[in-house]
mmCIF file with all atom_site columns, C-alpha atoms in Angstrom:
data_model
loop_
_atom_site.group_PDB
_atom_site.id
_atom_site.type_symbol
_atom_site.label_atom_id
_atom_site.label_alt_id
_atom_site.label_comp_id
_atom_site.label_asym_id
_atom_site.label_entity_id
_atom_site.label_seq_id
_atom_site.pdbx_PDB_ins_code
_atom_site.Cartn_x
_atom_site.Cartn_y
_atom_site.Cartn_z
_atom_site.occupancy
_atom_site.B_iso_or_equiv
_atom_site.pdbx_formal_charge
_atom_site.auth_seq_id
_atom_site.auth_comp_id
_atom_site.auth_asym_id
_atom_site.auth_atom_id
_atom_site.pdbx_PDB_model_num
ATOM 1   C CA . UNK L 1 1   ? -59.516 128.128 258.103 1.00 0.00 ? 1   UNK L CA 1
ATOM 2   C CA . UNK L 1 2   ? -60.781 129.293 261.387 1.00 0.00 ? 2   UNK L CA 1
ATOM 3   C CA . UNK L 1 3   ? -64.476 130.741 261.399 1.00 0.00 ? 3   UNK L CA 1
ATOM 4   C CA . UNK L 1 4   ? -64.914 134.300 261.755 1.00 0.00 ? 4   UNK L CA 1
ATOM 5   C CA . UNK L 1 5   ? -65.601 134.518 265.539 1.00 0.00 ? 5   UNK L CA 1
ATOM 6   C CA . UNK L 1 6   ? -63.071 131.796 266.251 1.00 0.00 ? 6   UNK L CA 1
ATOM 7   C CA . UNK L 1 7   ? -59.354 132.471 266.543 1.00 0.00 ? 7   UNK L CA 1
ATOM 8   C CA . UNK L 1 8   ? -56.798 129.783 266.734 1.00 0.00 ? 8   UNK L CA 1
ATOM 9   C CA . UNK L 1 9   ? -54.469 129.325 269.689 1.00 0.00 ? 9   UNK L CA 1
ATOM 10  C CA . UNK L 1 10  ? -50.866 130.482 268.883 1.00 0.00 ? 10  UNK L CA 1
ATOM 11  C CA . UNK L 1 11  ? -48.522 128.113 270.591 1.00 0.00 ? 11  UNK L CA 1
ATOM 12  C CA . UNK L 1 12  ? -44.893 129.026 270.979 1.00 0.00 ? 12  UNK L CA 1
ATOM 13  C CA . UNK L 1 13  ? -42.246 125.513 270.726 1.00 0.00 ? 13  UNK L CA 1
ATOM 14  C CA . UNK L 1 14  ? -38.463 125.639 271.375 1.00 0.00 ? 14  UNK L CA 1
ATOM 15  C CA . UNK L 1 15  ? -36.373 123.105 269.569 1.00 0.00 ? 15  UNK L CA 1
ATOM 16  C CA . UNK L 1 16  ? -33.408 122.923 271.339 1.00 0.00 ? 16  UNK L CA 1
ATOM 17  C CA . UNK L 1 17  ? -30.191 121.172 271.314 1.00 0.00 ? 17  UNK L CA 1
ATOM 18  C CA . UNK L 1 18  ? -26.380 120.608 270.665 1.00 0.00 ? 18  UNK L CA 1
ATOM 19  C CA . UNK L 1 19  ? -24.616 122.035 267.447 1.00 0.00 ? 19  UNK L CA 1
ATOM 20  C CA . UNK L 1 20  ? -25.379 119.288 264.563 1.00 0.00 ? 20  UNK L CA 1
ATOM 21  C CA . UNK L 1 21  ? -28.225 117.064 265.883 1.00 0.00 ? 21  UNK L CA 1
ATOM 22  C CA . UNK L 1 22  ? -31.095 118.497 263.661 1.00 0.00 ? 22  UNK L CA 1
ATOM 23  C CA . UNK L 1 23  ? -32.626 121.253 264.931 1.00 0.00 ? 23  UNK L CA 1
ATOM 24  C CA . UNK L 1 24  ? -32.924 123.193 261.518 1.00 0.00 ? 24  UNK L CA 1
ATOM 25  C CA . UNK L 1 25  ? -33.845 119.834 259.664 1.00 0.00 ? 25  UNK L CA 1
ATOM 26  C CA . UNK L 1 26  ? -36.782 119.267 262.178 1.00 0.00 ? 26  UNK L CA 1
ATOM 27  C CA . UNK L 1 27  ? -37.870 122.596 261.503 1.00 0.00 ? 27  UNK L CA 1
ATOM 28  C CA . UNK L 1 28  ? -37.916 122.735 257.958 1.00 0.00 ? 28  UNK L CA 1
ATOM 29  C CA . UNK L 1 29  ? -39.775 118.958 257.567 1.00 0.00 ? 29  UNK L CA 1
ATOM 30  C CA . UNK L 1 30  ? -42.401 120.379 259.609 1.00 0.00 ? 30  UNK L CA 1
ATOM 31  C CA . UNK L 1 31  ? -43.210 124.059 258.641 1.00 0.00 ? 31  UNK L CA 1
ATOM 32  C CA . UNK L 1 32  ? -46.260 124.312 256.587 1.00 0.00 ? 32  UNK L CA 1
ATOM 33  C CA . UNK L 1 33  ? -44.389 127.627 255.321 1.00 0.00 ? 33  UNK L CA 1
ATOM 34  C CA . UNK L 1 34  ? -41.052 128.336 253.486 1.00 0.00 ? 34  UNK L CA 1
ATOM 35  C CA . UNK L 1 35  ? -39.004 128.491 257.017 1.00 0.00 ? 35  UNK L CA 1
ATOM 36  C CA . UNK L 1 36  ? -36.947 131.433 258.360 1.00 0.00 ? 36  UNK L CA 1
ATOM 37  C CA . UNK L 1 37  ? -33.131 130.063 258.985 1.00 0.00 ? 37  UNK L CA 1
ATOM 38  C CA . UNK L 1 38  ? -30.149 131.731 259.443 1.00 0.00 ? 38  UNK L CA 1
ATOM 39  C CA . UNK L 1 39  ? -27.989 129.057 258.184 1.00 0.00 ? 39  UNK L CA 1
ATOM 40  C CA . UNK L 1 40  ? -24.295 129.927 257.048 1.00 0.00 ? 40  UNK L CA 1
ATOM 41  C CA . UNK L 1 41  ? -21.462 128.561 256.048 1.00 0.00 ? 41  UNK L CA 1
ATOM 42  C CA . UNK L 1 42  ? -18.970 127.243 258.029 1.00 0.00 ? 42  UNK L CA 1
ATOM 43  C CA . UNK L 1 43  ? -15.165 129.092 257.389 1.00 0.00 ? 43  UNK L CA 1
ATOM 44  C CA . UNK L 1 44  ? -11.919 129.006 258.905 1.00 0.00 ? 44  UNK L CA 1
ATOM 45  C CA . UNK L 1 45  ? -12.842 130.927 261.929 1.00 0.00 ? 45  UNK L CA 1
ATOM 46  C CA . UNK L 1 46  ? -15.088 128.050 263.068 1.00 0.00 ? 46  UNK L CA 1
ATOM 47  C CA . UNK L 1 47  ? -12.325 125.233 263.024 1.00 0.00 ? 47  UNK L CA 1
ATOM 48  C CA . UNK L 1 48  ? -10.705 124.555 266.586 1.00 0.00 ? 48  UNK L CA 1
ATOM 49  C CA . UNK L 1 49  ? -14.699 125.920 267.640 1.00 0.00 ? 49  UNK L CA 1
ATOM 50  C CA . UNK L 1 50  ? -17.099 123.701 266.225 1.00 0.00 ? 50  UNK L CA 1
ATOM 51  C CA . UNK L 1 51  ? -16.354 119.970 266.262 1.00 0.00 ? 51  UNK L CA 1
ATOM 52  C CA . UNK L 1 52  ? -17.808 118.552 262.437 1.00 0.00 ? 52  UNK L CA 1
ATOM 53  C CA . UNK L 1 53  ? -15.226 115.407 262.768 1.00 0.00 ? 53  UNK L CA 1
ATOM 54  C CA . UNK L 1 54  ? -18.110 113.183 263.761 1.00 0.00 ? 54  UNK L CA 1
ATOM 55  C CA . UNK L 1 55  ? -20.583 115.077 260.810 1.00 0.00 ? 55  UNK L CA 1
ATOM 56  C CA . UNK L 1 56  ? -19.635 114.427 257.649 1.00 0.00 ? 56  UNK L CA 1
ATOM 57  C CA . UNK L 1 57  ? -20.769 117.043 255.151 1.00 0.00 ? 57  UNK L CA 1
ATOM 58  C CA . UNK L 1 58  ? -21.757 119.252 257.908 1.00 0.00 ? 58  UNK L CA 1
ATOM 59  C CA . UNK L 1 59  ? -21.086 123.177 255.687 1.00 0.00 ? 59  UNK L CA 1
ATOM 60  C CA . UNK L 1 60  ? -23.416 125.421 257.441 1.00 0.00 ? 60  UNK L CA 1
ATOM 61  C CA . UNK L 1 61  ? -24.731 126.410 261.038 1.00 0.00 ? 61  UNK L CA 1
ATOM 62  C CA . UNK L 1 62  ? -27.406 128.602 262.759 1.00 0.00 ? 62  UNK L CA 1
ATOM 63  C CA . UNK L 1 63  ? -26.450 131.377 263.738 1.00 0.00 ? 63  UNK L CA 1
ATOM 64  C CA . UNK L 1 64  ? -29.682 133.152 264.964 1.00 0.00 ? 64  UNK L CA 1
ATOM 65  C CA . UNK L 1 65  ? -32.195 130.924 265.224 1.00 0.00 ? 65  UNK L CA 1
ATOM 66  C CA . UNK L 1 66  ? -34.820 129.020 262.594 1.00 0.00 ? 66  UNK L CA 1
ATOM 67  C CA . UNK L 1 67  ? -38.371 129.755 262.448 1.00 0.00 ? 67  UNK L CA 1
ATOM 68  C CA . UNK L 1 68  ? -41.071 127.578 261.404 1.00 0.00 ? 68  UNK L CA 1
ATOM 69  C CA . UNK L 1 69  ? -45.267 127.552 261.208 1.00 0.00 ? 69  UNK L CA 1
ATOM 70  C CA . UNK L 1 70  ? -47.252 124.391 261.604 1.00 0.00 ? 70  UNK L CA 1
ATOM 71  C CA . UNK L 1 71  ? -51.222 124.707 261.343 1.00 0.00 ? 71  UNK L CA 1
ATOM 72  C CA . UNK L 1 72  ? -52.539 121.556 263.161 1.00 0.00 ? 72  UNK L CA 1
ATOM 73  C CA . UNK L 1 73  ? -56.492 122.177 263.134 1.00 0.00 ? 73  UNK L CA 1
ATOM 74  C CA . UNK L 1 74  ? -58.667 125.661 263.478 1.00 0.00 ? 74  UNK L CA 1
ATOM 75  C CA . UNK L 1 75  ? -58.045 126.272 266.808 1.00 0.00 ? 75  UNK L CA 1
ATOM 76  C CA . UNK L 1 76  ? -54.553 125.456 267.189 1.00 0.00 ? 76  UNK L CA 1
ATOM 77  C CA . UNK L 1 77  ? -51.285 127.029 265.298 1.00 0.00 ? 77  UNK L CA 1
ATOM 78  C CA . UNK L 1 78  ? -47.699 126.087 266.286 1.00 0.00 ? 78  UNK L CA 1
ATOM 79  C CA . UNK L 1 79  ? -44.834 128.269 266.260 1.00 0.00 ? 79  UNK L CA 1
ATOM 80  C CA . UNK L 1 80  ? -41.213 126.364 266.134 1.00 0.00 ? 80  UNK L CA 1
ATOM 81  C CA . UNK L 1 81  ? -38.098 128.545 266.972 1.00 0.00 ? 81  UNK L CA 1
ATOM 82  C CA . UNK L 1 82  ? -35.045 126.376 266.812 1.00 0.00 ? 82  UNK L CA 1
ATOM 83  C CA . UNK L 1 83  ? -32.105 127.753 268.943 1.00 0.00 ? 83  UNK L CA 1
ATOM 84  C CA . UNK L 1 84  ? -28.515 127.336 267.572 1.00 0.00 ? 84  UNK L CA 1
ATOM 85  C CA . UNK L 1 85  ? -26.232 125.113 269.084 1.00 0.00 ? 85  UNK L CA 1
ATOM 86  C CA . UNK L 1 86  ? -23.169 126.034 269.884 1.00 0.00 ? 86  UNK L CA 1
ATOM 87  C CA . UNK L 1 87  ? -22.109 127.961 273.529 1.00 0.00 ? 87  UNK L CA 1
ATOM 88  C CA . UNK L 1 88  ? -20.942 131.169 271.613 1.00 0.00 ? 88  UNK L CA 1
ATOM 89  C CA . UNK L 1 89  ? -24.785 131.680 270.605 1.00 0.00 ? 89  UNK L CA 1
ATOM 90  C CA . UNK L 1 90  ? -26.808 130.025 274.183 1.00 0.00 ? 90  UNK L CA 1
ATOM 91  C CA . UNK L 1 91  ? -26.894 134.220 275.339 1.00 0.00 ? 91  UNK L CA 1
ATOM 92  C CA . UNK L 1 92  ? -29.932 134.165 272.773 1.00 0.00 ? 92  UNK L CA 1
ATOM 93  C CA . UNK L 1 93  ? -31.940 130.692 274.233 1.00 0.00 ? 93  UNK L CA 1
ATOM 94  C CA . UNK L 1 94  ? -33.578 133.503 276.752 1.00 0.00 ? 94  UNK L CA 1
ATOM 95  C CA . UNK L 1 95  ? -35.338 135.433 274.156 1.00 0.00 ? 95  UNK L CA 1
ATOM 96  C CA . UNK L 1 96  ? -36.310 132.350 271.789 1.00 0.00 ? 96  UNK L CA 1
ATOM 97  C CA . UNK L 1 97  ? -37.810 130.672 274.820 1.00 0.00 ? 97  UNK L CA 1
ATOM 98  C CA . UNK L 1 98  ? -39.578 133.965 276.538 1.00 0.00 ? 98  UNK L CA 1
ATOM 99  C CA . UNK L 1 99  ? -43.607 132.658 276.086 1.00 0.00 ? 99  UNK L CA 1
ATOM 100 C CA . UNK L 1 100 ? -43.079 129.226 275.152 1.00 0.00 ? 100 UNK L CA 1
ATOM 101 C CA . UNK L 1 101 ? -44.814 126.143 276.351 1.00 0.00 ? 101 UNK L CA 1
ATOM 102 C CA . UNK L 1 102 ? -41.901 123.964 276.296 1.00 0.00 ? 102 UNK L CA 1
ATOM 103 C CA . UNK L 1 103 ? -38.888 122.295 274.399 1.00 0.00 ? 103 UNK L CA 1
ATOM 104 C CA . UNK L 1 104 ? -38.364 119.360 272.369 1.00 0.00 ? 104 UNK L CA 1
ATOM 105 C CA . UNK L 1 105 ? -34.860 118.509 273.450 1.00 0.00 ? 105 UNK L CA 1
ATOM 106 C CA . UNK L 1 106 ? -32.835 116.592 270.316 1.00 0.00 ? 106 UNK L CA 1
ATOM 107 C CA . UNK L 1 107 ? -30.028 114.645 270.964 1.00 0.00 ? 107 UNK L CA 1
ATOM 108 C CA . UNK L 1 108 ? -27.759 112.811 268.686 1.00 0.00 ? 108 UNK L CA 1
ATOM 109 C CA . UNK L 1 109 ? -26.691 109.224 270.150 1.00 0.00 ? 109 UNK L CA 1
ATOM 110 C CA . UNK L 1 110 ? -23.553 109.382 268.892 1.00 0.00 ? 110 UNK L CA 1
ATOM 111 C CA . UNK L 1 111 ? -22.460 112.763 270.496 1.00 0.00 ? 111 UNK L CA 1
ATOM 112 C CA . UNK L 1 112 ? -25.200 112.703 273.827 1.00 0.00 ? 112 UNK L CA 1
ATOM 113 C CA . UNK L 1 113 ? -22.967 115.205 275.657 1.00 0.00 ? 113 UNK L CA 1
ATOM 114 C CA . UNK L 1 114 ? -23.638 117.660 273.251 1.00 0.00 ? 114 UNK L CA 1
ATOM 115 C CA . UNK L 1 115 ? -27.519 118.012 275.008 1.00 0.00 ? 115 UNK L CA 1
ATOM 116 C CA . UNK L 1 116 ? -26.493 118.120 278.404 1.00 0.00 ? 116 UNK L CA 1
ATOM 117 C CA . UNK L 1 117 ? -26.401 122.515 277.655 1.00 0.00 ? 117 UNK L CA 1
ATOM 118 C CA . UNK L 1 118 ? -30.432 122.016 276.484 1.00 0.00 ? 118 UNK L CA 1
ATOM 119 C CA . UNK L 1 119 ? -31.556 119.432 279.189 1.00 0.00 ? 119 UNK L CA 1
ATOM 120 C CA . UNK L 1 120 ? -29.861 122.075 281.994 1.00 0.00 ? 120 UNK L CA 1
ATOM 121 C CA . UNK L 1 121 ? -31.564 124.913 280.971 1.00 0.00 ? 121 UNK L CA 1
ATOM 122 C CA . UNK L 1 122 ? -35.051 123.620 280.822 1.00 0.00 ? 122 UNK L CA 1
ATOM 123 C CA . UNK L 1 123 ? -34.269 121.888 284.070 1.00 0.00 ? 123 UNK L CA 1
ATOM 124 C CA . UNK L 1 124 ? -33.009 124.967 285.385 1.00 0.00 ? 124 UNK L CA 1
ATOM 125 C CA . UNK L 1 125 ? -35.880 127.121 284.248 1.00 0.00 ? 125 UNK L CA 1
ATOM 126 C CA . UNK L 1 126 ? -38.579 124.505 285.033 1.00 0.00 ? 126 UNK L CA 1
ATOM 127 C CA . UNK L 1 127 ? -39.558 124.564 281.596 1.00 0.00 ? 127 UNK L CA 1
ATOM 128 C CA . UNK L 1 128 ? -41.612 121.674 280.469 1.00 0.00 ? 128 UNK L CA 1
ATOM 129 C CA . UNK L 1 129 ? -39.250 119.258 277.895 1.00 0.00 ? 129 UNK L CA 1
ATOM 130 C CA . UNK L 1 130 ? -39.545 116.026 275.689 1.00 0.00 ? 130 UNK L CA 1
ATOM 131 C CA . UNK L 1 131 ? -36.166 114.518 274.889 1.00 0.00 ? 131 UNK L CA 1
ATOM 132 C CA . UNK L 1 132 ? -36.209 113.277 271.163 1.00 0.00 ? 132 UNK L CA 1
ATOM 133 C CA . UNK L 1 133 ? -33.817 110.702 269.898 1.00 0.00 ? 133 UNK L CA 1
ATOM 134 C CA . UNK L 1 134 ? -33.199 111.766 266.675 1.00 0.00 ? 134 UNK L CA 1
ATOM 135 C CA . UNK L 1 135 ? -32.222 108.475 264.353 1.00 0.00 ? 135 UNK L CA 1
ATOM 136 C CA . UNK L 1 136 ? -29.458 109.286 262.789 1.00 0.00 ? 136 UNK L CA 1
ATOM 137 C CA . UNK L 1 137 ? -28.122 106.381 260.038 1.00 0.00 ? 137 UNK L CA 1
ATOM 138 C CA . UNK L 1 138 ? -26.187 104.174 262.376 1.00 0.00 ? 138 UNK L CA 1
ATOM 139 C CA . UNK L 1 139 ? -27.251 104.934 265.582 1.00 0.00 ? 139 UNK L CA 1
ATOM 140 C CA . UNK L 1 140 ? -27.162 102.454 268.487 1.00 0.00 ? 140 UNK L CA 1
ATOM 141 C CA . UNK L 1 141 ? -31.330 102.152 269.745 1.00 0.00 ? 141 UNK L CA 1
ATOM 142 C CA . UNK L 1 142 ? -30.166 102.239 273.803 1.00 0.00 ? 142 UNK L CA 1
ATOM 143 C CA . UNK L 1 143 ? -32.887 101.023 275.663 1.00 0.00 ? 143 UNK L CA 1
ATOM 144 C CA . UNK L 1 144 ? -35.060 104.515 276.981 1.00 0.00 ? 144 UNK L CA 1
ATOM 145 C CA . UNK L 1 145 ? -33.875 103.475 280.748 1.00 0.00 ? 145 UNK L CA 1
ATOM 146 C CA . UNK L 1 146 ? -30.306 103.720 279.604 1.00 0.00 ? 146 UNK L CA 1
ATOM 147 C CA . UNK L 1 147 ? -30.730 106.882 277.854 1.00 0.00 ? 147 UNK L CA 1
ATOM 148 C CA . UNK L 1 148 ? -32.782 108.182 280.710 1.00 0.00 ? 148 UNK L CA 1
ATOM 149 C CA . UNK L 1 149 ? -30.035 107.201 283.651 1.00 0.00 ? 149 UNK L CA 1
ATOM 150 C CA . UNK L 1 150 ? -26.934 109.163 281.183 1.00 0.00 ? 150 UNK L CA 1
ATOM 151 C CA . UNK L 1 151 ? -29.295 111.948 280.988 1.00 0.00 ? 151 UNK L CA 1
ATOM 152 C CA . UNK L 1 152 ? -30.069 111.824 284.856 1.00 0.00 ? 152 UNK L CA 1
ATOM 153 C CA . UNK L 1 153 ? -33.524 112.288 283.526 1.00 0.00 ? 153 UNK L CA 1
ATOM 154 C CA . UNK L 1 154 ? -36.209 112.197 285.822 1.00 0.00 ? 154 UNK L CA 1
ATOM 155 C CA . UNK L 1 155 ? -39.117 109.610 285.109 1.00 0.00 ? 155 UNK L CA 1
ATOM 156 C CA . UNK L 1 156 ? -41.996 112.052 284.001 1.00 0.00 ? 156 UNK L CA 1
ATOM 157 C CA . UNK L 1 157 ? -39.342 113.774 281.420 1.00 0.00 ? 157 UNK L CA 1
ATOM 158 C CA . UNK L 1 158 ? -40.990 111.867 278.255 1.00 0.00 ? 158 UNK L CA 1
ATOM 159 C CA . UNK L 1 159 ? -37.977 110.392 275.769 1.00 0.00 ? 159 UNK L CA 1
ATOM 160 C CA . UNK L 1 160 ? -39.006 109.309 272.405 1.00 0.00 ? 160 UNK L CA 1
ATOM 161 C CA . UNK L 1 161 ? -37.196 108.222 269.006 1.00 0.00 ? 161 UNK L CA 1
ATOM 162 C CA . UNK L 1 162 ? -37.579 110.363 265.760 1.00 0.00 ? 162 UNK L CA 1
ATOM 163 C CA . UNK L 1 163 ? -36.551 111.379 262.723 1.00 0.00 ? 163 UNK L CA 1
ATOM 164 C CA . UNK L 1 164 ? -36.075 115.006 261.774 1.00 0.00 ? 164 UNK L CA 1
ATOM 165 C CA . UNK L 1 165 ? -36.457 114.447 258.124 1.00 0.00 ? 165 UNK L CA 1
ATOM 166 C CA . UNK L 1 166 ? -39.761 113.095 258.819 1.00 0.00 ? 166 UNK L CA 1
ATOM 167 C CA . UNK L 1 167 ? -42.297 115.614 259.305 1.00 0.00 ? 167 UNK L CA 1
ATOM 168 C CA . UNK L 1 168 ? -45.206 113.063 260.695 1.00 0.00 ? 168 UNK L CA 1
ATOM 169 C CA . UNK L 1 169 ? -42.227 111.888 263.168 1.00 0.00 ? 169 UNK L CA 1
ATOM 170 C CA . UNK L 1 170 ? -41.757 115.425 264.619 1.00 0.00 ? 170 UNK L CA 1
ATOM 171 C CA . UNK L 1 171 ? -45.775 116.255 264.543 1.00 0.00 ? 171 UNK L CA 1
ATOM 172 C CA . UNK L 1 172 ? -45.816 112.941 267.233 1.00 0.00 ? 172 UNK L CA 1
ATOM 173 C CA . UNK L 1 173 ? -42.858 114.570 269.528 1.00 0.00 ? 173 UNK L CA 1
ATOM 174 C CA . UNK L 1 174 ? -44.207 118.178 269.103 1.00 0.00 ? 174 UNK L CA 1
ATOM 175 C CA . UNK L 1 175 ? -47.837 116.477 269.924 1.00 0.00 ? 175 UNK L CA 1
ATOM 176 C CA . UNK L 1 176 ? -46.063 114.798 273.118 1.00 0.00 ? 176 UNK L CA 1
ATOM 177 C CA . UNK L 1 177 ? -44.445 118.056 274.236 1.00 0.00 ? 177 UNK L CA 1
ATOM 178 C CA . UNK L 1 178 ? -47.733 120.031 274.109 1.00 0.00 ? 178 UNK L CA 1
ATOM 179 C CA . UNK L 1 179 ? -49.624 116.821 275.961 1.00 0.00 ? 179 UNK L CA 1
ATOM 180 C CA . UNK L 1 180 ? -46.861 116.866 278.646 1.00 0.00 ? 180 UNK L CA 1
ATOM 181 C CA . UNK L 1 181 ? -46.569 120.625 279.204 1.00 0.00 ? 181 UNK L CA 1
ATOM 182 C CA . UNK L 1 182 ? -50.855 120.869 279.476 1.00 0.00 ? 182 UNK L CA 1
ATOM 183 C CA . UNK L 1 183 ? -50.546 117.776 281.979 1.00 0.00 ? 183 UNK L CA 1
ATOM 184 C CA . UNK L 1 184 ? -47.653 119.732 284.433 1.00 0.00 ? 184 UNK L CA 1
ATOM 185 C CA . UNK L 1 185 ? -49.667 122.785 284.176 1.00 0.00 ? 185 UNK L CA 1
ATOM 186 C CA . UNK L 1 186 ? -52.795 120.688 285.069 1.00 0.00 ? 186 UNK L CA 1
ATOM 187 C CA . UNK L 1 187 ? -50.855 118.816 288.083 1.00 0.00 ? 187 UNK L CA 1
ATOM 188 C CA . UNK L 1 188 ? -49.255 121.923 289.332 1.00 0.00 ? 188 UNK L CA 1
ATOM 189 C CA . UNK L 1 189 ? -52.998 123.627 289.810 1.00 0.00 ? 189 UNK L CA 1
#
């Protein structure tokens, strides 16, 4: 607990990315709270829309945006606000990302088009953003060059492998994010 005359500083995290590559699951490993997602269930208006051919057992989506708290020491308190995927809901990524210090970027191996959307809008908004490779069961490990020429990535964007279910694995991309954002503030001074 902070001391009386010491407040923690509040800092605000996207997680961004296409529809199905963990975004909610990253949240909820990590939130030191019961998390706020607006998860629901998949129906017949979503088929021909959302692509679940290449996720099995895929029932629900966001459809808001998830919430989550992570307390890392007295004098620093994360806030994680994971966007939804899918293009129908992108006209929110604005608000979710007003204040933040930058995005951790997930993208599924498997399906890497679906984070070209995330990687263009924190290009686009000179935002600062780590790329995560979340491991999924099965997925090819591409060397971090290869990844980073399909992204068109340039060199100081950092790329790193995780797993969303792991909340120690997120705490080290989160933990890179903040590093790289304070070191582009830093070099833009």
């Amino acid at each position: 607990m902070p001391t009386d005359d010491a407040v923690p500083t509040p800092l605000k995290i996207l997680v961004a990315g296409g529809f199905g590559v963990g975004k909610t699951t990253l949240v909820r490993s990590m939130s030191e709270i019961p998390p706020l997602l607006t998860e629901e269930v998949l129906t017949a208006a979503s088929v021909g829309v959302d692509d679940v051919t290449t996720l099995p057992g895929k029932r629900t989506t966001t459809v808001a945006m998830d919430f989550g708290r992570i307390t890392v020491d007295d004098a620093l308190i994360l806030y994680l606000f994971g966007t939804p995927g899918q293009e129908r809901f992108w006209f929110m990524w604005d608000e979710l990302a007003r204040g933040c210090v930058g995005a951790v970027v997930l993208v599924d191996l498997h399906r890497i088009e679906e984070c070209f959307p995330a990687v263009d809008y924190c290009e686009n908004r000179r935002l600062p953003f780590v790329v995560a490779l979340n491991l999924f069961p099965g997925t090819s490990t591409f060397p971090v060059e290869i990844v980073r020429d399909a992204l068109a990535l340039s060199p100081e964007v950092p790329i790193l492998r995780m797993d969303a279910r792991n909340g120690g694995s997120c705490l080290s991309t989160v933990i890179t994010l903040v590093e790289h954002a304070l070191e582009r503030t830093t070099v833009a001074r």
